[in-house]
PDB file of C-alpha atoms in Angstrom:
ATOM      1  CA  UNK A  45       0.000   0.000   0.000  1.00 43.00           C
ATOM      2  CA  UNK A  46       1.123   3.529  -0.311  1.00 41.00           C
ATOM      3  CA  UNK A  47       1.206   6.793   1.834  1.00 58.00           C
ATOM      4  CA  UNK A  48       0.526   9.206  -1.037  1.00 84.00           C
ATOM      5  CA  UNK A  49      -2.591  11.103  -0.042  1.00 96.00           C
ATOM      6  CA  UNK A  50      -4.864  12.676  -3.030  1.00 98.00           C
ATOM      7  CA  UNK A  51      -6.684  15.861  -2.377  1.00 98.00           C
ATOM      8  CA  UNK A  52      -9.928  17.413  -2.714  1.00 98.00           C
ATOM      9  CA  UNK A  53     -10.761  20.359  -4.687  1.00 98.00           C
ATOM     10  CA  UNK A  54     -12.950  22.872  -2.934  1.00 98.00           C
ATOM     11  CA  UNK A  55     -15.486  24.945  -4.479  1.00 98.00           C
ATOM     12  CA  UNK A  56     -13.335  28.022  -3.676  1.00 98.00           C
ATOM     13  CA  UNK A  57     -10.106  26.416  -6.069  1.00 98.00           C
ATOM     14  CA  UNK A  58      -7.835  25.308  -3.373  1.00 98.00           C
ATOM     15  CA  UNK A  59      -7.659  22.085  -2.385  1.00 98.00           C
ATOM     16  CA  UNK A  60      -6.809  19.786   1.069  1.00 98.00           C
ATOM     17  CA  UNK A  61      -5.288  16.190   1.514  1.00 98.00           C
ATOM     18  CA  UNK A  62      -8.182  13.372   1.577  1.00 98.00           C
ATOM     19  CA  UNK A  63      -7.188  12.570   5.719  1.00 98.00           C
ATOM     20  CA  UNK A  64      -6.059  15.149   8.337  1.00 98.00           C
ATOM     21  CA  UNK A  65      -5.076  14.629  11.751  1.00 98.00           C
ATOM     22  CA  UNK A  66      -7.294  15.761  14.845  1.00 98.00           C
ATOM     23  CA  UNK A  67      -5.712  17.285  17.551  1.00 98.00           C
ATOM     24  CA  UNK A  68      -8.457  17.252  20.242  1.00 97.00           C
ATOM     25  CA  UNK A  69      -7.835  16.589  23.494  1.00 96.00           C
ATOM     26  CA  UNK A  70      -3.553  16.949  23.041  1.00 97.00           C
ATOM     27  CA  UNK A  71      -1.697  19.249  25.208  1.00 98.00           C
ATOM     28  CA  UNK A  72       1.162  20.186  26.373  1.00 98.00           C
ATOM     29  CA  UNK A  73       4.736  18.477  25.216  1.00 98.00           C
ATOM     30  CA  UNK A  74       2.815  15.236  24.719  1.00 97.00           C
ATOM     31  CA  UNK A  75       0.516  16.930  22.222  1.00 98.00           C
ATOM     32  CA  UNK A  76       3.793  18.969  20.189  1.00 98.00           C
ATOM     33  CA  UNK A  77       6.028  14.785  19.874  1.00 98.00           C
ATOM     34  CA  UNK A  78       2.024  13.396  18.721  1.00 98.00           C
ATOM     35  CA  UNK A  79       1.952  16.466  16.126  1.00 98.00           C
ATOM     36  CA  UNK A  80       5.303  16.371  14.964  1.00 98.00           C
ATOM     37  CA  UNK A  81       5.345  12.374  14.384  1.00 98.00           C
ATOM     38  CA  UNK A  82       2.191  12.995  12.391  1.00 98.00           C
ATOM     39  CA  UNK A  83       3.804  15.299  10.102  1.00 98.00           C
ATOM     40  CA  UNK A  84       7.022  12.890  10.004  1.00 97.00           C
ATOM     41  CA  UNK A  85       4.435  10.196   9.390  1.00 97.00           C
ATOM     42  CA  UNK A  86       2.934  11.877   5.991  1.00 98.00           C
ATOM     43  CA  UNK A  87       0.070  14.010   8.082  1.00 98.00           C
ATOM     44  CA  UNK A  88      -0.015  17.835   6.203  1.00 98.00           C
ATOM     45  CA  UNK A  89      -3.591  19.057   7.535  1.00 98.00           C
ATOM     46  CA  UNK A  90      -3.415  19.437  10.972  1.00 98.00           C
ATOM     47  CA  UNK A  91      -6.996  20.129  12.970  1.00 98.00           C
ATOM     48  CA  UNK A  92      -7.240  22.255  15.756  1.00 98.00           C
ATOM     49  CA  UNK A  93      -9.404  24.964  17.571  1.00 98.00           C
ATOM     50  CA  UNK A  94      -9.703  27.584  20.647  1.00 98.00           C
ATOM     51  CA  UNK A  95     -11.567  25.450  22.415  1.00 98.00           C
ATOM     52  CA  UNK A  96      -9.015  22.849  22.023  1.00 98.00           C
ATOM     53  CA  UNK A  97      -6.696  24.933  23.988  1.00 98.00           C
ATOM     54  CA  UNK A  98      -3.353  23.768  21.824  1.00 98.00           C
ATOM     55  CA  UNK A  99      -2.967  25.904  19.412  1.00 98.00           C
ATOM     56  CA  UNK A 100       0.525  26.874  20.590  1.00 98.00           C
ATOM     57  CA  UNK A 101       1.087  23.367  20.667  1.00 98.00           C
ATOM     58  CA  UNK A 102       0.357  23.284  16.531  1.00 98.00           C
ATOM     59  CA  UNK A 103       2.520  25.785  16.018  1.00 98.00           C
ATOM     60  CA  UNK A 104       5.328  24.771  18.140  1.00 98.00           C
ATOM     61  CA  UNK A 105       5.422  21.140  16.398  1.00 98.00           C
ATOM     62  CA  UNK A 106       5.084  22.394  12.433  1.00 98.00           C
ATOM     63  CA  UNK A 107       8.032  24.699  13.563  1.00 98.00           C
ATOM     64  CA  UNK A 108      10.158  21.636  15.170  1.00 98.00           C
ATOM     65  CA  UNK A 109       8.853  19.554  12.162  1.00 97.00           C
ATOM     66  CA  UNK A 110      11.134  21.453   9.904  1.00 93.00           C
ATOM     67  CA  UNK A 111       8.403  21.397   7.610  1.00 94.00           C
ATOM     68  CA  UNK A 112       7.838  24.324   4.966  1.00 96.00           C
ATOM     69  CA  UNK A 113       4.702  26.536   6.649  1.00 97.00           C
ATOM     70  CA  UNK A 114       3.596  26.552   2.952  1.00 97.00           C
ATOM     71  CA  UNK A 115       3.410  22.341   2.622  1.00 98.00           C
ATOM     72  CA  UNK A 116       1.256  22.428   5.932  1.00 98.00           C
ATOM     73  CA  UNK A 117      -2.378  23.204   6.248  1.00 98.00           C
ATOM     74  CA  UNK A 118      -3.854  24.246   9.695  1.00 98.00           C
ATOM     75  CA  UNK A 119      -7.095  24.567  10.911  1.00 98.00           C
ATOM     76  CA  UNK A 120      -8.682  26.231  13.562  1.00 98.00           C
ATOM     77  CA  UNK A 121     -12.190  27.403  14.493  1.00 98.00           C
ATOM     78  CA  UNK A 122     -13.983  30.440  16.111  1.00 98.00           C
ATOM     79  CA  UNK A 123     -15.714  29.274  19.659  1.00 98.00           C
ATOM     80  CA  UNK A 124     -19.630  29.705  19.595  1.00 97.00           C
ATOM     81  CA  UNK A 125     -19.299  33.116  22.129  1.00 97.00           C
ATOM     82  CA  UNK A 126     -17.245  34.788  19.443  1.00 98.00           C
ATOM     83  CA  UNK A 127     -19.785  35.292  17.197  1.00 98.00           C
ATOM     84  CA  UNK A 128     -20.413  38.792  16.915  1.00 98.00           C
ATOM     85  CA  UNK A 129     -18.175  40.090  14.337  1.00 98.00           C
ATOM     86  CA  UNK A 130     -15.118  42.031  15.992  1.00 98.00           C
ATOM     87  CA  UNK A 131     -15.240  39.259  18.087  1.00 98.00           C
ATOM     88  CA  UNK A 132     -14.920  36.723  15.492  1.00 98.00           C
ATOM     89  CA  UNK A 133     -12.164  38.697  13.808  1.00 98.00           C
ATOM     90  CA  UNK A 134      -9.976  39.285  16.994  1.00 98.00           C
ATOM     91  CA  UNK A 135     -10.525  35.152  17.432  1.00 98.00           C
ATOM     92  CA  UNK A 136      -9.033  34.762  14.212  1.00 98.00           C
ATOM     93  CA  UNK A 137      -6.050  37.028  15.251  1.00 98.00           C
ATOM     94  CA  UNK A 138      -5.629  35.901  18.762  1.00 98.00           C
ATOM     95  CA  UNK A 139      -5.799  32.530  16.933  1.00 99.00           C
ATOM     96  CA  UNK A 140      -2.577  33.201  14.696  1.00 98.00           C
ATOM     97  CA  UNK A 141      -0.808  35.107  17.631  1.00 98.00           C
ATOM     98  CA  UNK A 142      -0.711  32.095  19.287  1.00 98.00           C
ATOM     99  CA  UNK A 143       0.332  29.483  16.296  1.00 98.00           C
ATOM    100  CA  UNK A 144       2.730  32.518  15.242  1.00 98.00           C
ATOM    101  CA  UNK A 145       1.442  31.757  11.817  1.00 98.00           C
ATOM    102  CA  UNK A 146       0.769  34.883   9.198  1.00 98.00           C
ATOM    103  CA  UNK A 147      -2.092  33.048   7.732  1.00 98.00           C
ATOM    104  CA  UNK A 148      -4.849  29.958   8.405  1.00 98.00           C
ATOM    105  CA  UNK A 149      -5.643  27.226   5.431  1.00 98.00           C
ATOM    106  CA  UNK A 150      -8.981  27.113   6.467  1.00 99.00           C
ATOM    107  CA  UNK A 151     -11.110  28.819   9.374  1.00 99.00           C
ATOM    108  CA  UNK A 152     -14.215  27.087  10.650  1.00 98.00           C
ATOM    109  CA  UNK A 153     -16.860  28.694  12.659  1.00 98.00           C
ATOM    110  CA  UNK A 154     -17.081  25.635  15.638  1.00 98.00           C
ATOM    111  CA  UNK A 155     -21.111  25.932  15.476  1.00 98.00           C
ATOM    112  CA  UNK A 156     -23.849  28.272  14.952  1.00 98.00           C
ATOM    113  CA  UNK A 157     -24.766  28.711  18.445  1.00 97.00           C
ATOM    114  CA  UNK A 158     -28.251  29.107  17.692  1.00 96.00           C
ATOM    115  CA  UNK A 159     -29.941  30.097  20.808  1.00 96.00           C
ATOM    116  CA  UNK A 160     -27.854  33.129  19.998  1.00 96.00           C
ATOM    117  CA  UNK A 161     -28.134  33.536  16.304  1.00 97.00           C
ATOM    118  CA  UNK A 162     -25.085  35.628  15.442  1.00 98.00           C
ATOM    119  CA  UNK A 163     -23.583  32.833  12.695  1.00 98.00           C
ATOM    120  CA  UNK A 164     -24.407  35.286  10.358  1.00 98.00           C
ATOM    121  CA  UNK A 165     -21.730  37.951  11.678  1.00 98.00           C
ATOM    122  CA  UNK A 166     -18.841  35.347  12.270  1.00 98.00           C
ATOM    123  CA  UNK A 167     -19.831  34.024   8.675  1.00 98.00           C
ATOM    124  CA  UNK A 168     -19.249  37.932   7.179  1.00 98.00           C
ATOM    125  CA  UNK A 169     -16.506  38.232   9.609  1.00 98.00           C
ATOM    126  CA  UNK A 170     -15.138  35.065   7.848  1.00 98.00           C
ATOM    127  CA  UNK A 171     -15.538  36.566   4.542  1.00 98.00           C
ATOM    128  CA  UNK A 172     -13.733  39.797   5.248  1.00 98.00           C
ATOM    129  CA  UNK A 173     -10.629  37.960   7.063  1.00 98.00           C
ATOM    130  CA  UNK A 174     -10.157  36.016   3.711  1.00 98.00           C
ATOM    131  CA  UNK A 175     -10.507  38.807   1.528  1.00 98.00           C
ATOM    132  CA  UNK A 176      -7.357  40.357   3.869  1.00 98.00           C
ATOM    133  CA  UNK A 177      -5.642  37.251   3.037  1.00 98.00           C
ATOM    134  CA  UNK A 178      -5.327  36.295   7.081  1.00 98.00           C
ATOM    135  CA  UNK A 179      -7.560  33.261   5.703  1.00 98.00           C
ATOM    136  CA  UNK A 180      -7.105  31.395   2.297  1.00 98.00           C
ATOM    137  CA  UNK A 181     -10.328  28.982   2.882  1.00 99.00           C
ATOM    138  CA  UNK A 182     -13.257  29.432   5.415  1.00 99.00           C
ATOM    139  CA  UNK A 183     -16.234  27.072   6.407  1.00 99.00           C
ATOM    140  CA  UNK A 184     -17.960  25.943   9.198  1.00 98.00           C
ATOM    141  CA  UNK A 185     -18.888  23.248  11.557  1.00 98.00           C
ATOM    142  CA  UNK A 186     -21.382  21.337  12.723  1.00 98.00           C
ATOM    143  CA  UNK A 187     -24.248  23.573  11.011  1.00 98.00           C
ATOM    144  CA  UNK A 188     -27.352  22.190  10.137  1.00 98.00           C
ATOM    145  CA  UNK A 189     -29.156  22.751   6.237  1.00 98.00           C
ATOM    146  CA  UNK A 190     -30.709  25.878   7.288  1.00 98.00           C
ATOM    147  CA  UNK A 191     -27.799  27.256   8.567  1.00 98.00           C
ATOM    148  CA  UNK A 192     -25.865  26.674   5.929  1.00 98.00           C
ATOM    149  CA  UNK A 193     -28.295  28.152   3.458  1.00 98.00           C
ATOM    150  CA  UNK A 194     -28.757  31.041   5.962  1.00 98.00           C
ATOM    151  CA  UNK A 195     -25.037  32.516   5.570  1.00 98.00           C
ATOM    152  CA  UNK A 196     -25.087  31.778   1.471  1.00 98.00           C
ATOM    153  CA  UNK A 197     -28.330  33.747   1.054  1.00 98.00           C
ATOM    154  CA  UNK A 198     -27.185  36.529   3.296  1.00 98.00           C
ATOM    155  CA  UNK A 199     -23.331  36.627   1.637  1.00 98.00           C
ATOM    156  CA  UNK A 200     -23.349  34.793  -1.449  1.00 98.00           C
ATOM    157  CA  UNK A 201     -20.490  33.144   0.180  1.00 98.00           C
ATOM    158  CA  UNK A 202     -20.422  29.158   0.122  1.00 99.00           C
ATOM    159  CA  UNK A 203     -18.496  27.429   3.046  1.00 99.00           C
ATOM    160  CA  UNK A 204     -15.945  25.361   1.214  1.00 99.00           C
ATOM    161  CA  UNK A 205     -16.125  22.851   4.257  1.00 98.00           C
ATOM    162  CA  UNK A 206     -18.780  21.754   7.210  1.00 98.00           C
ATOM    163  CA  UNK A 207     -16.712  19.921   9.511  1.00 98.00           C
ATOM    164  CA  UNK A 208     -19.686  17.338  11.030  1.00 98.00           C
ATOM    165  CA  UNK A 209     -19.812  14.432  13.329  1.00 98.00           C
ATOM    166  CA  UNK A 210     -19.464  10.939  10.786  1.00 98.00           C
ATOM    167  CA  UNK A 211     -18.414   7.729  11.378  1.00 98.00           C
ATOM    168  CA  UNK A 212     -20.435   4.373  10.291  1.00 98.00           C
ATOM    169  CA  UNK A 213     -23.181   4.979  13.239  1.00 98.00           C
ATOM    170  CA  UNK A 214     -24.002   8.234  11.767  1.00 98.00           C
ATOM    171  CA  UNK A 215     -23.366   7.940   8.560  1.00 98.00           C
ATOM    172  CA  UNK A 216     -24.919  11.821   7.518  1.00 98.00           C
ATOM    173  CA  UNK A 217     -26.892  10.483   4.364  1.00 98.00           C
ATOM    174  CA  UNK A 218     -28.996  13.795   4.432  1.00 98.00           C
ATOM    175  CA  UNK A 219     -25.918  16.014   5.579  1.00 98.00           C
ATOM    176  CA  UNK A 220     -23.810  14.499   2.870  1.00 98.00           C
ATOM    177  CA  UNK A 221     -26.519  15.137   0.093  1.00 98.00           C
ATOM    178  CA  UNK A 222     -27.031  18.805   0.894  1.00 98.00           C
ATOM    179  CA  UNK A 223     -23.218  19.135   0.956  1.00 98.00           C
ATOM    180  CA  UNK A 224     -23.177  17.299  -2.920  1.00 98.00           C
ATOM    181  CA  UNK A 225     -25.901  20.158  -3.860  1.00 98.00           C
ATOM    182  CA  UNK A 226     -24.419  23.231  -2.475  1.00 98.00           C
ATOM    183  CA  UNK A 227     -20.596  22.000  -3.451  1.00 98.00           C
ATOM    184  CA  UNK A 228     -19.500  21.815   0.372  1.00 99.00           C
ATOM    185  CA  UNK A 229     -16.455  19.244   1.413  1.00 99.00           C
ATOM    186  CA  UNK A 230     -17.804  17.077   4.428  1.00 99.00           C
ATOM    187  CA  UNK A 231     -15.163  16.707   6.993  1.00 98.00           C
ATOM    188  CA  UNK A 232     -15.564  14.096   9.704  1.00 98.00           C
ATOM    189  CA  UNK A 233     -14.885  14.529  13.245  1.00 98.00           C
ATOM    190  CA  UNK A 234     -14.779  11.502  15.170  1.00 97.00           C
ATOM    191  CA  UNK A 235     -14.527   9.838  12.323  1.00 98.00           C
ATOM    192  CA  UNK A 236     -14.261   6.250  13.803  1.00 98.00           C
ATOM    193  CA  UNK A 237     -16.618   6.456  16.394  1.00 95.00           C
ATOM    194  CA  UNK A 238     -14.543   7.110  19.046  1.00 88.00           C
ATOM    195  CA  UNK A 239     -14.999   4.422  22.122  1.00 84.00           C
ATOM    196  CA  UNK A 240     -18.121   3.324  20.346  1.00 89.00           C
ATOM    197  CA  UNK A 241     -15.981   2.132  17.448  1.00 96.00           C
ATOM    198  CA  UNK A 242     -17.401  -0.512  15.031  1.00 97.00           C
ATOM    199  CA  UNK A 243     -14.469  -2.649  15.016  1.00 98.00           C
ATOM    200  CA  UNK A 244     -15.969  -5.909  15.838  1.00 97.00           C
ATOM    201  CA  UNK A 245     -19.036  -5.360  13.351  1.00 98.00           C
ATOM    202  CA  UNK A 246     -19.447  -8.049  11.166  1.00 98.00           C
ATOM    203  CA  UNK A 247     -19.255  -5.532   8.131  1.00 98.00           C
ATOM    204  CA  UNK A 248     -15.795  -4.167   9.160  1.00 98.00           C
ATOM    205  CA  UNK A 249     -13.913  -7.278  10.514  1.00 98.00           C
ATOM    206  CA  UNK A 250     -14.943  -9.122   6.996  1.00 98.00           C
ATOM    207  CA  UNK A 251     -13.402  -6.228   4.613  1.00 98.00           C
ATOM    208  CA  UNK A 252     -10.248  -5.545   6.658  1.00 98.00           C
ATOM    209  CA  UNK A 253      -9.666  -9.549   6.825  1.00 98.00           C
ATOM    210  CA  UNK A 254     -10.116  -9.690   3.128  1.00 98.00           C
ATOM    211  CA  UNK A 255      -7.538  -6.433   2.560  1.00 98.00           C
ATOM    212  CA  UNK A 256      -5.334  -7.820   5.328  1.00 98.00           C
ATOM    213  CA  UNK A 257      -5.909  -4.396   6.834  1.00 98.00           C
ATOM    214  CA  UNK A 258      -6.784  -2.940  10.487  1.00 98.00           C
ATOM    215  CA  UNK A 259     -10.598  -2.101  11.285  1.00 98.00           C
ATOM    216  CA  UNK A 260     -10.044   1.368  11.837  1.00 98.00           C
ATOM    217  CA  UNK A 261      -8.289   1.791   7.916  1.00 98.00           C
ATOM    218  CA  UNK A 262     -11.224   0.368   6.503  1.00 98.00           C
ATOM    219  CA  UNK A 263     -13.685   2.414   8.077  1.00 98.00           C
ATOM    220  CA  UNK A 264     -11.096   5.478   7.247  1.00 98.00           C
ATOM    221  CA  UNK A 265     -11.131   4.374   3.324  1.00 98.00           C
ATOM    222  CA  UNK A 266     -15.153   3.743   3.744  1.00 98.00           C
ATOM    223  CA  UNK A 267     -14.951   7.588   4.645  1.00 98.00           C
ATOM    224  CA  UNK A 268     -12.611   8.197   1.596  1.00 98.00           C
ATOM    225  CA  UNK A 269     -14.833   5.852  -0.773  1.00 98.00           C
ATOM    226  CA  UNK A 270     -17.610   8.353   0.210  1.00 98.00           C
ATOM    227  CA  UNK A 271     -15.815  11.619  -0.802  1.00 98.00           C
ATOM    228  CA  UNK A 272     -15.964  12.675   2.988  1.00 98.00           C
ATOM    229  CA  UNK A 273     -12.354  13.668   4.083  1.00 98.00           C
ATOM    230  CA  UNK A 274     -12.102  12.029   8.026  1.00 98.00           C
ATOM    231  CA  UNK A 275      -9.578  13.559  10.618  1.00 98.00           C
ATOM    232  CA  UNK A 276      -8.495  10.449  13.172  1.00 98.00           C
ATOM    233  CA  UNK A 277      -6.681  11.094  16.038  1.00 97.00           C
ATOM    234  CA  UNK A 278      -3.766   8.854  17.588  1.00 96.00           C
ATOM    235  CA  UNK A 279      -0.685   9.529  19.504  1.00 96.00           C
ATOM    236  CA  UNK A 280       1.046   6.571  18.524  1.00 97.00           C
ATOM    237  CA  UNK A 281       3.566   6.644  15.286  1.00 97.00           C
ATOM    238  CA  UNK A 282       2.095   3.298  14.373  1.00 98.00           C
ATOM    239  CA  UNK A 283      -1.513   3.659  14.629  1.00 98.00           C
ATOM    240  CA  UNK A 284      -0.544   7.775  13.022  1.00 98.00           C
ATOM    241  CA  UNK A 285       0.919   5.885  10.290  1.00 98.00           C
ATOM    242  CA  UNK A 286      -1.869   2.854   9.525  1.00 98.00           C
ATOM    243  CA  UNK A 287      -4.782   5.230   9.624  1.00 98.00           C
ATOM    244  CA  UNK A 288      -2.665   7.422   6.940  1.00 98.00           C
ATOM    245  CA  UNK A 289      -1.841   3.835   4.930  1.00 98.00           C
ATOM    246  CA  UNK A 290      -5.452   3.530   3.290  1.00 98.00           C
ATOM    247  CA  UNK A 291      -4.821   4.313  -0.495  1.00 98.00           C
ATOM    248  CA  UNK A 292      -3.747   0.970  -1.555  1.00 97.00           C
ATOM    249  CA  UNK A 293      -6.926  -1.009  -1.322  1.00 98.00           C
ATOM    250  CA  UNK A 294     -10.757  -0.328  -2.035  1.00 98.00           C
ATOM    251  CA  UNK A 295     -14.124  -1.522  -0.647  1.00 98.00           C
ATOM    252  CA  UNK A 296     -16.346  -3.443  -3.185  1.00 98.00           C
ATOM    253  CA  UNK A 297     -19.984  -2.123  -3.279  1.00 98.00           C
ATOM    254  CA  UNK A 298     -21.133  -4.360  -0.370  1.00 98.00           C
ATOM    255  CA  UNK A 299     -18.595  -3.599   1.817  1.00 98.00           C
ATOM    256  CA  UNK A 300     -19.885  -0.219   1.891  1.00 98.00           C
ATOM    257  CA  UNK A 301     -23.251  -0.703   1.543  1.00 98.00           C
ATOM    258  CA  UNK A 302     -23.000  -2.849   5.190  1.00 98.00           C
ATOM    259  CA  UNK A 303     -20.321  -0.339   6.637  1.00 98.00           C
ATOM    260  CA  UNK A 304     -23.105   2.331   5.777  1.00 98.00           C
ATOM    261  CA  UNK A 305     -25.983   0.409   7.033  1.00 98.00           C
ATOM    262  CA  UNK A 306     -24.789   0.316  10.307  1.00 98.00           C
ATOM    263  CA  UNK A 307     -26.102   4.094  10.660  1.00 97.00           C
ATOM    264  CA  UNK A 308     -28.706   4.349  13.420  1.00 93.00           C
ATOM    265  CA  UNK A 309     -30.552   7.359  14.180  1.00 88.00           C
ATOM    266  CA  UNK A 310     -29.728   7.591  17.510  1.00 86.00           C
ATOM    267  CA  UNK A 311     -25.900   6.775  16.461  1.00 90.00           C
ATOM    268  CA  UNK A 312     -24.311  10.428  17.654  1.00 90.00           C
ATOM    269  CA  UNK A 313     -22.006  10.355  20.352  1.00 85.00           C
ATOM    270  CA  UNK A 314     -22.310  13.862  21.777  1.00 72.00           C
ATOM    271  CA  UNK A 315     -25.490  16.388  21.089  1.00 66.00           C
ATOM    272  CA  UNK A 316     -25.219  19.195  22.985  1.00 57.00           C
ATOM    273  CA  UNK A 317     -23.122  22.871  22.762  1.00 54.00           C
ATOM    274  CA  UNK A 318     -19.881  22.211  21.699  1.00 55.00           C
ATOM    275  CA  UNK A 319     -18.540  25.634  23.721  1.00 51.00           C
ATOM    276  CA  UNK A 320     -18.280  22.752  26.653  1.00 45.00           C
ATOM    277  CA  UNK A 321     -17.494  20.156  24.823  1.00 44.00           C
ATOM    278  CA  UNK A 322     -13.932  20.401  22.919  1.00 42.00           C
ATOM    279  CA  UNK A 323     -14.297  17.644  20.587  1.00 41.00           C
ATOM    280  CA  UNK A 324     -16.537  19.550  18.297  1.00 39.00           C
TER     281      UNK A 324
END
C-alpha cells in the first residue's frame, strides 16, 4: 500500500489532503512529539481549535517539524461566544498570535450557536478575514441545512467545508446530500466512532480480513470511498501511520453498503453545545 494522499478540490479552487489529523484533546509536550510524528508520518492538515486549547502546541510542532509553513495546512475554528463580528475577527487574530502563523488554510466557525443567532456575523466576519488574506479557505462546523443556506443567502459566500460528526453509526446520508448540492467538502470529526468504534461489526472485521488491513483503515477508506475527508486522532507513530496507509486497497460495493448500514438514528455520540465540549 502507499502513503501518497490525493486531495480534494474545494469549491473556492484550493484544495486539502483526503485525511487530516485531529488534535483534540492533546496538550502540552505530549501533544507537540504526537503532532510532529504525524507530520514525520505523511500528516499535512493538521486540525485544531480555541476550544481545544493547543494551538501553541500546533505551532510549536510544524516549527520543530522542519516542515515548509507553505506544505502544511492548519485549521482552527472560532468558539460559539465569538460570534459577533469584531469578536470573530480578533478570534481569528488571537488565533494566529498564538500558532505565530501569518495566515490559516482554512477557518471554521465551531457551530452556529443558535440560541444566539449571530452565525451570520462570524460568517461575514469570515468573509472579510479572507478577503485580507489572514484566511485562504473558510467554512464551518457542525451547522445544520438551514444554517448553511442562511449565511449563502445573506453573503453569497459558500463554506468550502462543514466539519460534522461521521463515522459508520451516523453515517450523515442527508448532511452528505445537501453538501453534494451546495458544493461543500464534508469533513468528519470523530470519524471512527470514538470508544463506540465498530471494530468488531461483522461488516468491518470481513473487509479488513479480506484487505489484510486494520478495522479502523477500513472504516477510514469507507470515509474516503464516500468523498468525505475524516480527521483520526492517535498519539502513537504506528496507529498515526496505519490510519494514513489507506490508499492501496478499495471496498467493493457491499462492503460499503453494510459499513453504511450500520447508521442508526440515535448513532451520535455527543449532542449538545460544543462551547463545553472540545471535541466539536
Amino acid at each position: 500500500m502507499t502513503t501518497d494522499v490525493p486531495r480534494y478540490r474545494l469549491n473556492d479552487g484550493s484544495s486539502l489532503p483526503s485525511i487530516g489529523f485531529g488534535t483534540y484533546p492533546l496538550r502540552g509536550e505530549d501533544a507537540v512529539a504526537a503532532i510532529v510524528s504525524a507530520l514525520e508520518v505523511g500528516y499535512r492538515l493538521l486540525d485544531t481549535a480555541v476550544n481545544y486549547g493547543n494551538e501553541e502546541e500546533v505551532g510549536r510542532a510544524v516549527r520543530s517539524a522542519g516542515i515548509s509553513r507553505e506544505d502544511v495546512q492548519v485549521t482552527t475554528k472560532i468558539p460559539g461566544r465569538h460570534h459577533a463580528a469584531a469578536l470573530a475577527t480578533e478570534s481569528v487574530e488571537d488565533s494566529l498570535r498564538r500558532l505565530r502563523m501569518d495566515y490559516l488554510d482554512l477557518c471554521l466557525i465551531h457551530w452556529p450557536n443558535p440560541s444566539v443567532g449571530r452565525y451570520g456575523e462570524a460568517w461575514r466576519a469570515l468573509v472579510d478575514l479572507r478577503e485580507r488574506g489572514l484566511v485562504r479557505s473558510i467554512g464551518v462546523s457542525n451547522f445544520t441545512e438551514k444554517h448553511l443556506r442562511d449565511i449563502i443567502d445573506d453573503t453569497g459566500v459558500t463554506p468550502a467545508v462543514n466539519q460534522i460528526e461521521m463515522h459508520p453509526y451516523f453515517a450523515q446520508g442527508e448532511m452528505r446530500a445537501v453538501h453534494s448540492d451546495l458544493g461543500i467538502l464534508t469533513e468528519a470529526w470523530s470519524p471512527l466512532g470514538k470508544r463506540s468504534a465498530p471494530f468488531d461489526q461483522p461488516a468491518v472485521v470481513r473487509a479488513a480480513e479480506a484487505h489484510d488491513v486494520t478495522p479502523a483503515q477500513v472504516i477510514l477508506r469507507w470515509h474516503v470511498q464516500l468523498g468525505t475527508l475524516p480527521l483520526p486522532k492517535s498519539a502513537t507513530p504506528e496507529r498515526q501511520r496505519l490510519n494514513l496507509d489507506v490508499f492501496g486497497f478499495e471496498l467493493d460495493e457491499r462492503d460499503m453498503t453494510a459499513i453504511t448500514g450500520l447508521s442508526r438514528p440515535d448513532g451520535r455520540l455527543f449532542g449538545g453545545d460544543p462551547d463545553t465540549h472540545e471535541e466539536m
